CSV table of C-alpha atoms in Angstrom, one decimal:
chain,number,residue,atom,x,y,z
A,292,MET,CA,225.2,226.5,70.5
A,293,PRO,CA,223.1,228.1,67.6
A,294,GLU,CA,221.4,225.7,65.4
A,295,LYS,CA,222.7,225.2,62.0
A,296,LEU,CA,220.7,226.2,59.0
A,297,PRO,CA,219.9,223.4,56.4
A,298,SER,CA,222.2,224.1,53.2
A,299,SER,CA,220.1,225.7,50.2
A,300,GLY,CA,221.9,223.3,47.7
A,301,PRO,CA,225.0,221.0,47.3
A,302,ARG,CA,228.4,222.3,48.0
A,303,SER,CA,231.9,221.4,47.3
A,304,SER,CA,234.6,220.4,49.8
A,305,THR,CA,235.6,224.0,50.1
A,306,GLY,CA,232.3,225.1,50.9
A,307,THR,CA,231.4,226.8,47.4
A,308,ARG,CA,227.8,226.1,46.4
A,309,VAL,CA,227.7,223.5,43.3
A,310,PHE,CA,225.0,223.8,40.9
A,311,PRO,CA,223.3,220.0,40.2
A,312,PRO,CA,224.2,218.7,36.8
A,313,ASN,CA,220.4,218.9,36.0
A,314,ARG,CA,220.4,222.4,36.5
A,315,ILE,CA,223.5,223.0,34.6
A,316,ARG,CA,222.2,220.9,31.5
A,317,GLN,CA,219.1,223.1,31.6
A,318,ILE,CA,220.9,226.3,31.5
A,319,ILE,CA,223.0,225.1,28.7
A,320,TRP,CA,219.9,223.9,26.8
A,321,LEU,CA,218.4,227.3,27.3
A,322,LEU,CA,221.5,229.2,26.0
A,323,ALA,CA,221.6,226.8,23.1
A,324,ALA,CA,218.0,227.6,22.1
A,325,ALA,CA,218.6,231.2,22.4
A,326,ALA,CA,221.8,230.9,20.3
A,327,LEU,CA,220.1,229.2,17.7
A,328,ALA,CA,217.0,231.4,17.5
A,329,SER,CA,219.4,234.3,17.4
A,330,LEU,CA,221.3,233.1,14.5
A,331,LEU,CA,218.2,232.0,12.5
A,332,TRP,CA,216.4,235.7,13.5
A,333,TRP,CA,219.5,237.3,11.6
A,334,ALA,CA,219.5,234.8,8.7
A,335,ARG,CA,215.6,235.6,8.2
A,336,TRP,CA,216.3,239.2,8.6
A,337,GLU,CA,218.6,239.1,5.7
A,338,THR,CA,216.2,237.5,3.5
A,339,SER,CA,214.4,240.7,2.5
A,340,PRO,CA,215.6,244.4,2.3
A,341,GLN,CA,212.2,245.6,3.6
A,342,HIS,CA,211.6,245.3,7.1
A,343,ALA,CA,209.2,248.3,7.8
A,344,TYR,CA,205.8,248.4,6.6
A,345,PRO,CA,202.9,251.3,7.2
A,346,ASP,CA,201.8,249.8,10.4
A,347,THR,CA,205.6,250.1,11.6
A,348,TYR,CA,205.2,254.0,11.4
A,349,TRP,CA,202.6,253.9,14.2
A,350,TYR,CA,204.2,251.6,16.4
A,351,ALA,CA,207.5,253.2,16.2
A,352,ARG,CA,206.1,256.7,16.9
A,353,GLN,CA,204.1,255.3,19.9
A,354,ALA,CA,207.2,253.5,21.2
A,355,VAL,CA,209.5,256.7,21.0
A,356,ALA,CA,206.4,258.8,22.5
A,357,MET,CA,206.3,256.4,25.4
A,358,ALA,CA,210.0,256.9,25.6
A,359,GLY,CA,209.5,260.8,26.6
A,360,THR,CA,209.7,262.1,23.1
A,361,PRO,CA,207.5,264.7,22.2
A,362,THR,CA,204.8,264.0,19.3
A,363,PRO,CA,206.3,266.1,16.6
A,364,GLU,CA,209.5,264.6,17.1
A,365,ALA,CA,208.2,261.2,17.4
A,366,GLY,CA,206.8,261.3,14.1
A,367,ARG,CA,209.8,262.5,12.5
A,368,PHE,CA,211.6,259.6,14.1
A,369,ALA,CA,209.2,257.1,13.1
A,370,ALA,CA,209.1,258.4,9.4
A,371,ARG,CA,213.2,258.2,9.3
A,372,LEU,CA,213.1,254.7,10.6
A,373,VAL,CA,210.5,253.2,8.3
A,374,CYS,CA,212.1,254.9,5.2
A,375,HIS,CA,215.6,253.6,6.2
A,376,HIS,CA,214.2,249.9,6.7
A,377,GLY,CA,212.9,249.7,3.2
A,378,MET,CA,209.2,250.8,3.3
A,379,PRO,CA,208.8,252.8,-0.1
A,380,PRO,CA,207.3,256.1,-0.1
A,381,PRO,CA,203.4,256.4,0.1
A,382,LYS,CA,203.3,258.0,-3.2
A,383,PRO,CA,205.7,257.5,-6.3
A,384,GLY,CA,207.9,260.3,-7.1
A,385,VAL,CA,207.9,261.9,-3.4
A,386,GLU,CA,210.8,261.7,-0.9
A,387,CYS,CA,210.2,259.0,1.7
A,388,VAL,CA,210.5,260.8,4.5
A,389,PRO,CA,208.4,263.9,4.1
A,390,GLY,CA,206.2,261.8,2.2
A,391,THR,CA,205.5,259.7,5.1
A,392,ARG,CA,205.0,262.4,7.5
A,393,ARG,CA,202.3,264.1,5.2
A,394,TRP,CA,200.6,260.6,4.8
A,395,ALA,CA,200.7,260.2,8.4
A,396,ALA,CA,199.5,263.7,9.3
A,397,GLU,CA,196.5,263.2,6.7
A,398,MET,CA,195.2,260.0,8.5
A,399,PRO,CA,192.1,260.5,10.6
A,400,GLN,CA,192.3,260.1,14.4
A,401,ARG,CA,190.2,257.0,14.1
A,402,TYR,CA,192.7,255.2,12.3
A,403,GLN,CA,195.5,256.2,14.2
A,404,ARG,CA,193.4,255.0,17.5
A,405,ILE,CA,193.5,251.6,16.0
A,406,PHE,CA,197.1,251.5,16.6
A,407,THR,CA,197.4,253.5,20.0
A,408,THR,CA,194.9,250.8,21.8
A,409,ARG,CA,197.3,248.1,21.0
A,410,PRO,CA,200.4,249.1,22.9
A,411,GLY,CA,201.9,245.9,23.6
A,412,TYR,CA,204.6,245.9,20.9
A,413,SER,CA,205.6,249.5,21.5
A,414,LEU,CA,205.6,249.1,25.3
A,415,VAL,CA,208.3,246.4,24.8
A,416,ALA,CA,210.4,248.5,22.4
A,417,ALA,CA,210.1,251.9,24.3
A,418,PRO,CA,213.0,251.1,26.8
A,419,PHE,CA,215.1,249.9,23.9
A,420,VAL,CA,214.2,253.0,21.8
A,421,ARG,CA,215.2,255.1,24.6
A,422,VAL,CA,218.6,253.7,25.0
A,423,PHE,CA,219.5,252.7,21.4
A,424,GLY,CA,217.8,255.1,19.4
A,425,ALA,CA,216.7,254.1,15.9
A,426,HIS,CA,218.2,250.6,16.7
A,427,GLY,CA,215.9,250.1,19.7
A,428,LEU,CA,212.9,249.0,17.7
A,429,VAL,CA,215.3,246.1,15.8
A,430,ALA,CA,216.3,245.2,19.2
A,431,ALA,CA,213.2,244.6,20.7
A,432,THR,CA,211.9,242.8,17.8
A,433,ALA,CA,214.7,240.6,17.8
A,434,LEU,CA,214.5,239.9,21.6
A,435,LEU,CA,210.7,239.0,21.1
A,436,ALA,CA,211.6,236.8,18.3
A,437,VAL,CA,214.3,235.0,20.1
A,438,LEU,CA,212.0,234.8,22.8
A,439,ALA,CA,209.4,233.1,20.6
A,440,GLY,CA,212.2,230.6,19.5
A,441,VAL,CA,212.9,229.7,23.1
A,442,LEU,CA,209.4,229.1,23.9
A,443,ALA,CA,208.8,226.9,21.0
A,444,ALA,CA,211.6,224.7,22.4
A,445,LEU,CA,210.3,224.9,25.8
A,446,ALA,CA,206.9,223.8,24.8
A,447,VAL,CA,208.2,220.5,23.2
A,448,ARG,CA,210.3,219.9,26.2
A,449,LEU,CA,207.2,220.3,28.2
A,450,LEU,CA,205.2,218.1,26.1
A,451,GLY,CA,208.0,215.4,26.4
A,452,GLY,CA,210.4,216.2,23.7
A,453,GLY,CA,214.2,215.6,24.2
A,454,PRO,CA,216.8,218.5,23.8
A,455,VAL,CA,217.5,217.9,20.0
A,456,SER,CA,213.8,217.8,19.1
A,457,SER,CA,213.2,220.9,21.1
A,458,LEU,CA,216.1,222.7,19.3
A,459,PHE,CA,214.4,221.3,15.9
A,460,ALA,CA,211.2,223.2,16.9
A,461,THR,CA,213.2,226.5,17.1
A,462,LEU,CA,214.5,225.7,13.7
A,463,LEU,CA,211.1,225.0,12.2
A,464,LEU,CA,209.6,228.1,13.8
A,465,PHE,CA,212.3,230.4,11.9
A,466,LEU,CA,212.0,228.4,8.6
A,467,LEU,CA,208.4,228.4,8.3
A,468,PRO,CA,206.5,231.4,7.4
A,469,THR,CA,206.7,232.4,10.9
A,470,GLY,CA,210.3,233.1,10.5
A,471,PHE,CA,209.7,235.8,7.9
A,472,TRP,CA,207.2,237.7,10.0
A,473,LEU,CA,209.2,237.4,13.3
A,474,THR,CA,211.8,239.5,11.6
A,475,ARG,CA,209.7,242.4,10.5
A,476,LEU,CA,209.3,245.5,12.4
A,477,LEU,CA,205.6,244.9,13.3
A,478,GLY,CA,203.7,243.2,16.1
A,479,GLU,CA,203.8,239.6,15.0
A,480,ALA,CA,207.1,238.6,16.9
A,481,GLY,CA,205.6,239.8,20.4
A,482,ALA,CA,202.2,238.2,19.6
A,483,THR,CA,203.7,235.0,18.6
A,484,ALA,CA,205.8,234.7,21.9
A,485,PHE,CA,203.0,235.8,24.0
A,486,ALA,CA,200.7,233.1,22.5
A,487,LEU,CA,203.5,230.5,22.7
A,488,ALA,CA,203.8,231.5,26.6
A,489,ALA,CA,200.1,230.9,27.1
A,490,LEU,CA,200.3,227.5,25.5
A,491,CYS,CA,203.6,226.5,27.3
A,492,ALA,CA,201.9,227.8,30.4
A,493,ALA,CA,198.8,225.6,29.8
A,494,VAL,CA,200.7,222.3,29.8
A,495,PRO,CA,200.9,221.7,33.6
A,496,LEU,CA,197.0,222.1,33.7
A,497,LEU,CA,196.5,219.3,31.3
A,498,LYS,CA,198.3,216.9,33.6
A,499,PRO,CA,196.0,215.6,36.4
A,500,THR,CA,198.9,214.8,38.5
A,501,SER,CA,200.1,218.7,38.9
A,502,THR,CA,200.1,219.9,42.4
A,503,ALA,CA,197.6,222.7,43.4
A,504,ALA,CA,200.5,225.2,43.6
A,505,ALA,CA,201.7,224.6,40.3
A,506,ARG,CA,198.1,224.8,38.8
A,507,ARG,CA,197.6,228.2,40.3
A,508,VAL,CA,201.1,229.5,39.0
A,509,ALA,CA,200.2,228.0,35.3
A,510,ALA,CA,196.8,229.4,35.4
A,511,ALA,CA,197.9,233.0,36.2
A,512,GLY,CA,200.5,232.6,33.6
A,513,VAL,CA,197.8,231.5,30.9
A,514,LEU,CA,195.7,234.6,31.9
A,515,ALA,CA,198.8,236.9,31.7
A,516,ALA,CA,200.0,235.8,28.4
A,517,LEU,CA,196.7,235.8,26.8
A,518,LEU,CA,196.1,239.5,27.9
A,519,ALA,CA,199.8,240.4,26.5
A,520,THR,CA,199.0,238.6,23.2
A,521,THR,CA,195.5,240.7,23.2
A,522,VAL,CA,197.3,243.9,23.8
A,523,THR,CA,199.5,243.3,21.0
A,524,LYS,CA,197.3,242.1,18.3
A,525,PRO,CA,193.8,242.2,19.7
A,526,ALA,CA,192.2,240.0,16.9
A,527,THR,CA,194.7,237.3,17.4
A,528,GLY,CA,194.4,237.5,21.2
A,529,LEU,CA,191.0,237.6,21.6
A,530,LEU,CA,190.0,235.0,19.1
A,531,LEU,CA,192.8,232.7,20.8
A,532,SER,CA,191.3,233.2,24.2
A,533,VAL,CA,187.9,232.6,23.2
A,534,ALA,CA,188.9,229.4,21.3
A,535,LEU,CA,190.8,228.2,24.2
A,536,THR,CA,188.0,228.8,26.7
A,537,VAL,CA,185.5,226.9,24.3
A,538,VAL,CA,187.9,224.1,23.9
A,539,GLY,CA,188.7,224.1,27.8
A,540,ALA,CA,184.9,224.2,28.6
A,541,GLY,CA,184.3,221.0,26.2
A,542,LEU,CA,187.1,219.0,27.9
A,543,VAL,CA,185.9,219.7,31.3
A,544,LEU,CA,182.5,218.3,30.4
A,545,TRP,CA,184.1,215.4,28.7
A,546,HIS,CA,186.4,214.6,31.7
A,547,ARG,CA,183.4,215.3,34.0
A,548,ARG,CA,181.3,212.6,32.1
A,549,ARG,CA,184.0,210.3,32.7
A,550,ALA,CA,185.9,210.7,35.8
A,551,GLY,CA,184.5,213.7,37.6
A,552,TRP,CA,186.0,217.4,37.8
A,553,GLU,CA,189.5,218.1,37.0
A,554,PRO,CA,190.8,221.2,38.7
A,555,GLY,CA,193.7,221.9,36.0
A,556,LEU,CA,191.0,221.9,33.2
A,557,LEU,CA,188.6,224.2,35.2
A,558,LEU,CA,191.7,226.5,36.1
A,559,PHE,CA,192.6,226.7,32.4
A,560,THR,CA,189.2,227.4,31.2
A,561,ALA,CA,188.6,229.9,34.0
A,562,ALA,CA,191.9,231.6,32.9
A,563,ALA,CA,191.2,231.8,29.3
A,564,GLY,CA,187.5,232.9,30.0
A,565,THR,CA,188.9,235.7,32.3
A,566,ALA,CA,191.4,236.9,29.6
A,567,SER,CA,188.4,237.1,27.2
A,568,ALA,CA,186.0,239.2,29.8
A,569,VAL,CA,188.7,241.2,31.0
A,570,TRP,CA,189.4,242.5,27.3
A,571,LEU,CA,185.8,242.9,26.3
A,572,ALA,CA,185.0,244.7,29.5
A,573,LEU,CA,188.2,247.1,28.8
A,574,SER,CA,187.1,247.4,25.4
A,575,ALA,CA,183.7,248.6,26.2
A,576,ALA,CA,184.9,251.0,28.8
A,577,LEU,CA,187.8,252.6,27.1
A,578,HIS,CA,185.9,252.4,23.6
A,579,ILE,CA,188.9,250.5,22.1
A,580,PRO,CA,188.1,250.0,18.4
A,581,GLY,CA,186.7,246.4,17.7
A,582,ALA,CA,185.7,244.3,15.0
A,583,SER,CA,182.9,246.7,13.6
A,584,GLU,CA,185.2,249.7,13.8
A,585,THR,CA,188.0,247.9,11.7
A,586,LEU,CA,185.6,246.8,9.2
A,587,GLN,CA,184.6,250.4,8.8
A,588,ASP,CA,188.0,251.3,8.5
A,589,LYS,CA,188.5,248.6,5.5
A,590,PHE,CA,185.3,249.6,3.8
A,591,THR,CA,185.7,253.5,4.0
A,592,ARG,CA,189.4,253.2,3.0
A,593,HIS,CA,190.9,254.1,6.2
A,594,PHE,CA,187.7,256.5,7.3
A,595,THR,CA,188.3,258.6,4.3
A,596,ARG,CA,184.7,258.0,3.2
A,597,PRO,CA,181.5,258.0,5.1
A,598,ASP,CA,180.9,254.9,7.3
A,599,VAL,CA,179.1,252.3,5.4
A,600,PRO,CA,175.6,251.1,6.8
A,601,ASP,CA,176.3,247.2,6.5
A,602,PRO,CA,179.8,246.6,7.3
A,603,TRP,CA,178.9,242.9,8.5
A,604,ALA,CA,176.8,242.1,5.3
A,605,ARG,CA,179.7,243.5,3.2
A,606,LEU,CA,182.3,241.2,5.1
A,607,ILE,CA,180.0,238.3,4.3
A,608,ARG,CA,180.1,239.1,0.5
A,609,LEU,CA,183.7,240.0,0.6
A,610,ASN,CA,184.4,236.2,2.1
A,611,GLN,CA,182.2,234.8,-0.6
A,612,GLU,CA,184.4,236.3,-3.2
A,613,PHE,CA,187.8,235.7,-1.4
A,614,TRP,CA,187.6,232.1,-0.3
A,615,PRO,CA,187.1,230.2,-3.4
A,616,THR,CA,190.2,231.6,-5.0
A,617,GLN,CA,192.3,231.2,-1.7
A,618,LEU,CA,191.2,227.4,-1.4
A,619,ASP,CA,192.3,226.9,-4.7
A,620,GLU,CA,195.5,228.5,-4.2
A,621,TRP,CA,195.9,226.4,-0.9
A,622,TRP,CA,194.8,223.2,-2.5
A,623,ASN,CA,197.1,223.0,-5.6
A,624,GLY,CA,199.1,226.1,-5.4
A,625,GLY,CA,196.7,228.2,-8.1
A,626,ALA,CA,197.4,225.9,-10.9
A,627,PRO,CA,195.7,222.8,-12.0
A,628,LEU,CA,197.0,219.5,-10.7
A,629,GLN,CA,200.0,221.4,-8.9
A,630,ALA,CA,200.7,220.3,-5.4
A,631,SER,CA,200.3,222.9,-2.7
A,632,ALA,CA,203.3,222.8,-0.3
A,633,PHE,CA,201.4,224.9,2.2
A,634,LEU,CA,198.5,222.3,2.5
A,635,ALA,CA,200.9,219.3,2.6
A,636,VAL,CA,203.2,220.9,5.6
A,637,LEU,CA,199.9,221.6,7.4
A,638,VAL,CA,198.3,218.0,6.9
A,639,ILE,CA,201.7,216.7,7.9
A,640,GLY,CA,202.1,218.9,10.9
A,641,TYR,CA,198.6,218.6,12.4
A,642,ALA,CA,198.7,214.7,11.9
A,643,ALA,CA,201.9,214.6,13.7
A,644,LEU,CA,200.5,216.7,16.6
A,645,PHE,CA,197.6,214.1,17.2
A,646,ARG,CA,200.0,211.4,16.8
A,647,ALA,CA,202.4,212.5,19.4
A,648,LEU,CA,200.2,214.0,21.9
A,649,PRO,CA,197.2,213.0,24.1
A,650,ALA,CA,194.1,214.3,22.8
A,651,ARG,CA,193.5,216.9,25.1
A,652,ALA,CA,196.7,218.5,24.4
A,653,ALA,CA,196.4,218.0,20.5
A,654,ALA,CA,193.1,219.6,20.6
A,655,LEU,CA,194.3,222.7,22.7
A,656,TRP,CA,197.2,223.2,20.1
A,657,ALA,CA,195.1,222.5,17.1
A,658,THR,CA,192.4,225.0,18.5
A,659,ALA,CA,195.3,227.6,18.8
A,660,GLY,CA,196.1,227.1,15.2
A,661,ALA,CA,192.8,227.2,14.0
A,662,THR,CA,192.4,230.8,15.4
A,663,GLY,CA,194.7,231.8,12.3
A,664,LEU,CA,191.7,230.9,9.9
A,665,LEU,CA,189.3,232.8,12.1
A,666,THR,CA,191.4,235.9,11.5
A,667,LEU,CA,191.3,235.5,7.9
A,668,LEU,CA,187.6,235.2,8.1
A,669,ALA,CA,187.5,238.4,9.9
A,670,HIS,CA,190.0,239.8,7.3
A,671,PRO,CA,189.7,238.4,4.0
A,672,LYS,CA,192.9,240.2,2.4
A,673,PRO,CA,194.7,238.1,-0.4
A,674,SER,CA,198.0,240.3,0.2
A,675,GLU,CA,198.2,239.7,3.8
A,676,VAL,CA,197.0,236.2,4.0
A,677,ASP,CA,200.4,234.6,5.4
A,678,ARG,CA,200.8,237.2,8.0
A,679,LEU,CA,196.9,236.8,9.1
A,680,VAL,CA,197.1,233.0,9.6
A,681,LEU,CA,200.6,233.2,11.1
A,682,ILE,CA,199.6,231.3,14.2
A,683,ILE,CA,198.4,228.4,12.3
A,684,TRP,CA,202.0,227.3,11.9
A,685,LEU,CA,202.5,226.7,15.6
A,686,PRO,CA,200.9,223.2,15.9
A,687,VAL,CA,203.1,222.3,12.9
A,688,VAL,CA,206.4,223.4,14.7
A,689,VAL,CA,205.3,221.5,17.7
A,690,GLY,CA,204.0,218.5,15.9
A,691,VAL,CA,206.8,217.7,13.5
A,692,ALA,CA,209.4,218.4,16.2
A,693,LEU,CA,207.7,215.7,18.6
A,694,LEU,CA,207.8,213.3,15.9
A,695,MET,CA,211.8,213.2,16.5
A,696,ARG,CA,211.5,212.1,20.1
A,697,ALA,CA,211.8,208.4,20.8
A,698,GLY,CA,209.3,206.5,23.3
A,699,THR,CA,206.3,207.8,25.1
A,700,PRO,CA,206.6,211.5,26.0
A,701,ALA,CA,206.5,212.4,29.7
A,702,ALA,CA,203.5,214.6,29.1
A,703,THR,CA,201.5,211.3,28.4
A,704,ARG,CA,202.6,209.3,31.5
A,705,GLU,CA,200.9,209.1,34.8
A,706,PRO,CA,202.8,208.3,38.0
A,707,ALA,CA,202.6,204.8,39.0
A,708,PRO,CA,201.7,203.7,42.8
A,709,PRO,CA,205.0,202.5,44.6
A,710,GLY,CA,206.0,199.3,43.1
A,711,ARG,CA,204.4,199.4,40.0
A,712,THR,CA,205.6,200.4,36.4
A,713,ALA,CA,204.4,203.9,35.1
A,714,VAL,CA,201.6,203.4,32.3
A,715,PRO,CA,200.6,205.6,29.7
A,716,ALA,CA,197.8,208.1,30.5
A,717,GLN,CA,194.4,207.8,28.5
A,718,ARG,CA,194.6,210.2,25.4
A,719,VAL,CA,191.7,212.3,26.6
């Protein structure tokens, strides 16, 4: 008589496979997070009639070219799209579509190359554009934004929050300034989603009790997500990878002095460091525009003037002029004795983060948020501050959402030996 194969899951009396109640609850929770994110995305989309910006033209043109459209038609498609979604004409008194096409044709190849070497957003959008045409870029942006909303909820769940607090994280992500930029036709939705994916993948690596197999999968996830962030928004991705490498190395050395090497921390640091090294190697091999080139773009007005001999010295002077005004704006809203909502929410969010999480997890998320300030240091542009510091809000989303959970989060508890009660882990 042939040997009976083991069942792959619980079955009913009729032999039909039955999903465990736990699995059903997880599916319902994921669907709820996706539905909430979709509703919030639509609500934020409607807050402003302008969804497209000059950068959108280059992303749209690249996406439709990747979908197989010849370059001239791709340019016409991109011009019609940005004008339809509220971008004003490049010059007053000129019709938007022809004016945008002339503007794009006059842009030097060096400027265009800054966008063609960050293909992440366009790669995601290309199949949507191929199927849905002009609506494809909107669909791709919505998908990435909804993914970011679900990942924000997942991060809170992984860190010990309950279903309600995790859905509150999704709500916060769209209520804070992140919500506005997640609904613009730009790379921010993709970069935010991929950054959140890297931080979610890092959670198992921070738990000393994770299995070796789980650590390997998580490290691969961190590496892939950081590279995806970098090919979508190079400044954000590279700064995030380098910052996480530094904080990971610090945690490794701290733990080594107290209790020896910890495999999860070693793998996390190696994954973040590898992401940094891979992008730097690709940049050198493929001559991808880096920080120096973007500075030349800024100081030569998109390469319409000769290169400047001292871009880094000019950046220092620009920061010296920029930060006193910007700090005053953040400190008191730009008016004497006026409270700054920006600063208040940040302080509450980061304080909640360190209150709710072990020190190592809080340090990881806070470091990720701090890269928003580093991005602003590299691009001190008053009109784009909210967009440049976008990642600074991710720790606020997680910290405030975790305040809603009761008891000690699962992320901070260590398993107890048989016969003993589990105790909270050290906050390291």
